[in-house]
CSV table of C-alpha atoms in Angstrom, one decimal:
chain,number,residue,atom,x,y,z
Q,118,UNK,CA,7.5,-38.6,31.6
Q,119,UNK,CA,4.5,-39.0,33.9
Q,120,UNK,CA,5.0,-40.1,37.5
Q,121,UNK,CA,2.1,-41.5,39.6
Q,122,UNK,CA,1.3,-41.0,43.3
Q,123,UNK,CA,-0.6,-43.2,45.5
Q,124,UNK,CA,-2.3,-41.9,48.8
Q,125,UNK,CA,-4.8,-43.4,51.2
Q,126,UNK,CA,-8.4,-42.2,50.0
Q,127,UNK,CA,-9.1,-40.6,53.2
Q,128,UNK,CA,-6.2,-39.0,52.5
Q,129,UNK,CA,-7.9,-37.5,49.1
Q,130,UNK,CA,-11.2,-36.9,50.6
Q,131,UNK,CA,-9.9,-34.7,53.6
Q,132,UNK,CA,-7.7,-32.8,50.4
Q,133,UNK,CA,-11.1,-32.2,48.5
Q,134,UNK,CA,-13.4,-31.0,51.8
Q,135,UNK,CA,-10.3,-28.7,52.3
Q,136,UNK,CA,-10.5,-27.0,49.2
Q,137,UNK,CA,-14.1,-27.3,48.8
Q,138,UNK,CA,-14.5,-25.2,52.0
Q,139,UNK,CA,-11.7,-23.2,51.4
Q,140,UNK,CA,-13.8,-22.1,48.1
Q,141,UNK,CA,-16.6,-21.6,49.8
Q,142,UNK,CA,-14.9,-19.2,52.2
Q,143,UNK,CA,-12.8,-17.0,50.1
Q,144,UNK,CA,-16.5,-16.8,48.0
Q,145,UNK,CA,-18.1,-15.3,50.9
Q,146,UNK,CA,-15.0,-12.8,51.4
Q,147,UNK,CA,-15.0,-11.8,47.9
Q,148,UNK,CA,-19.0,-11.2,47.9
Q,149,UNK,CA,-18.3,-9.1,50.8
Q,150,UNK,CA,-15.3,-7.1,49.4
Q,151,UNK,CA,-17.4,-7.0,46.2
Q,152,UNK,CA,-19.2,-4.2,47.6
Q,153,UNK,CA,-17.2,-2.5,50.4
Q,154,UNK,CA,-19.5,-1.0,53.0
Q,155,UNK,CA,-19.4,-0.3,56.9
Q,156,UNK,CA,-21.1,-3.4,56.9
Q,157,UNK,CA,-17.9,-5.1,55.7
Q,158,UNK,CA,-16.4,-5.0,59.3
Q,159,UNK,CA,-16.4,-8.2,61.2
Q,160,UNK,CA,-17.1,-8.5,64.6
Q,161,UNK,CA,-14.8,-10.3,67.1
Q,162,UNK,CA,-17.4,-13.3,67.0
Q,163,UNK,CA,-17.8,-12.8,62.6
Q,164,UNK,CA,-13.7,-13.3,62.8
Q,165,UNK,CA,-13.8,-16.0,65.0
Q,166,UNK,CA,-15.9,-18.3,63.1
Q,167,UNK,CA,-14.5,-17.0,59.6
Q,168,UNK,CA,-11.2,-18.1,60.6
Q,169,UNK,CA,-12.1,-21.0,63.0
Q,170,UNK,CA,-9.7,-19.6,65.7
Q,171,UNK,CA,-10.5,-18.6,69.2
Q,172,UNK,CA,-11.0,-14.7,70.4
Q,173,UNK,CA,-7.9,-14.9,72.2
Q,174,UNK,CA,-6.2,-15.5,68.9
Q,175,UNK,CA,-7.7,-12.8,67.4
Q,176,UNK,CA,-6.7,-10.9,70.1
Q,177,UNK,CA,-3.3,-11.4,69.6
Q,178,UNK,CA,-3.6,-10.5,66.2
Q,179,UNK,CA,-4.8,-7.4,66.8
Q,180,UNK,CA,-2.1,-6.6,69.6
Q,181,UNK,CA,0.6,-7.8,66.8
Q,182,UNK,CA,-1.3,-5.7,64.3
Q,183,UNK,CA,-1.8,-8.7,61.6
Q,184,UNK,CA,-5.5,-7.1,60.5
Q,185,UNK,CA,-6.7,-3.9,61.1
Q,186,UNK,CA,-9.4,-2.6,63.4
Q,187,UNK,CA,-11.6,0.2,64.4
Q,188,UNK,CA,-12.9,0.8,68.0
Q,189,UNK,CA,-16.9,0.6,68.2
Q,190,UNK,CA,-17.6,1.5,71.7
Q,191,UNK,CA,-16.2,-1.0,73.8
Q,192,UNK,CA,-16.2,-3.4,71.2
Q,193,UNK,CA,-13.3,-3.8,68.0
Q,194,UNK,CA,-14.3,-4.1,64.2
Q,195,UNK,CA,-11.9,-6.3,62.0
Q,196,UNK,CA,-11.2,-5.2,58.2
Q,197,UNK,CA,-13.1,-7.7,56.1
Q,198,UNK,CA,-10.2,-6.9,53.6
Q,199,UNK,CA,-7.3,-8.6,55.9
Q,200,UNK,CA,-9.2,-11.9,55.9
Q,201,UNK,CA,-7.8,-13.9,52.7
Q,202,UNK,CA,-4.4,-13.0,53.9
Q,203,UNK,CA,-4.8,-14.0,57.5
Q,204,UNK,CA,-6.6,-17.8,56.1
Q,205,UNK,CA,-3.6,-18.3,54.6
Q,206,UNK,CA,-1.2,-17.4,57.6
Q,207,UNK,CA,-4.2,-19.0,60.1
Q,208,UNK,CA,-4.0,-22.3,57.8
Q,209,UNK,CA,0.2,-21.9,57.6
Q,210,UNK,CA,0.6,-21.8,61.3
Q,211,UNK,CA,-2.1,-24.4,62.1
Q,212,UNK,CA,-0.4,-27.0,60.2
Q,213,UNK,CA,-3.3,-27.6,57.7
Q,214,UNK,CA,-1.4,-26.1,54.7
């Protein structure tokens, strides 16, 4: 038995520009992870914008030990490898999934 469900269009169009840049963004991780280098760690501004959160959020995830890190200098480097895992949690706790 098939069932059928209606939903406002804008309603579709935001589902679709979700998932096409949630494609396009676990694309870029994987072509990263592809070929693991030193490269392959983010910077606090990289993590930022993958994510779309701010640095204090990231900060807290680093405090709370939710992706791993390496000390540069002054500055932190974010495993490139913890990103799929975080969207989803990022996208969980934000409400958008």
């Amino acid at each position: 038995m098939s069932e059928f469900v209606q939903i406002e269009k804008e309603v579709l169009v935001d589902i679709f520009d979700r998932m096409s840049y949630l494609q396009k963004v676990f694309v870029s991780v994987y072509e990263r992870l592809r070929n693991k280098e030193l490269g392959d760690w983010l910077t606090m501004q990289q993590l930022c914008e993958l994510l779309h959160i701010s640095e204090s959020k990231a900060r807290s995830l680093k405090r709370g030990g939710h992706i791993g890190y390496i000390r540069c200098g002054k500055e932190s480097r974010f495993d490139v490898a913890d990103v799929p895992a975080l969207l989803e949690r990022v996208e969980k706790l934000s409400g958008n999934g």
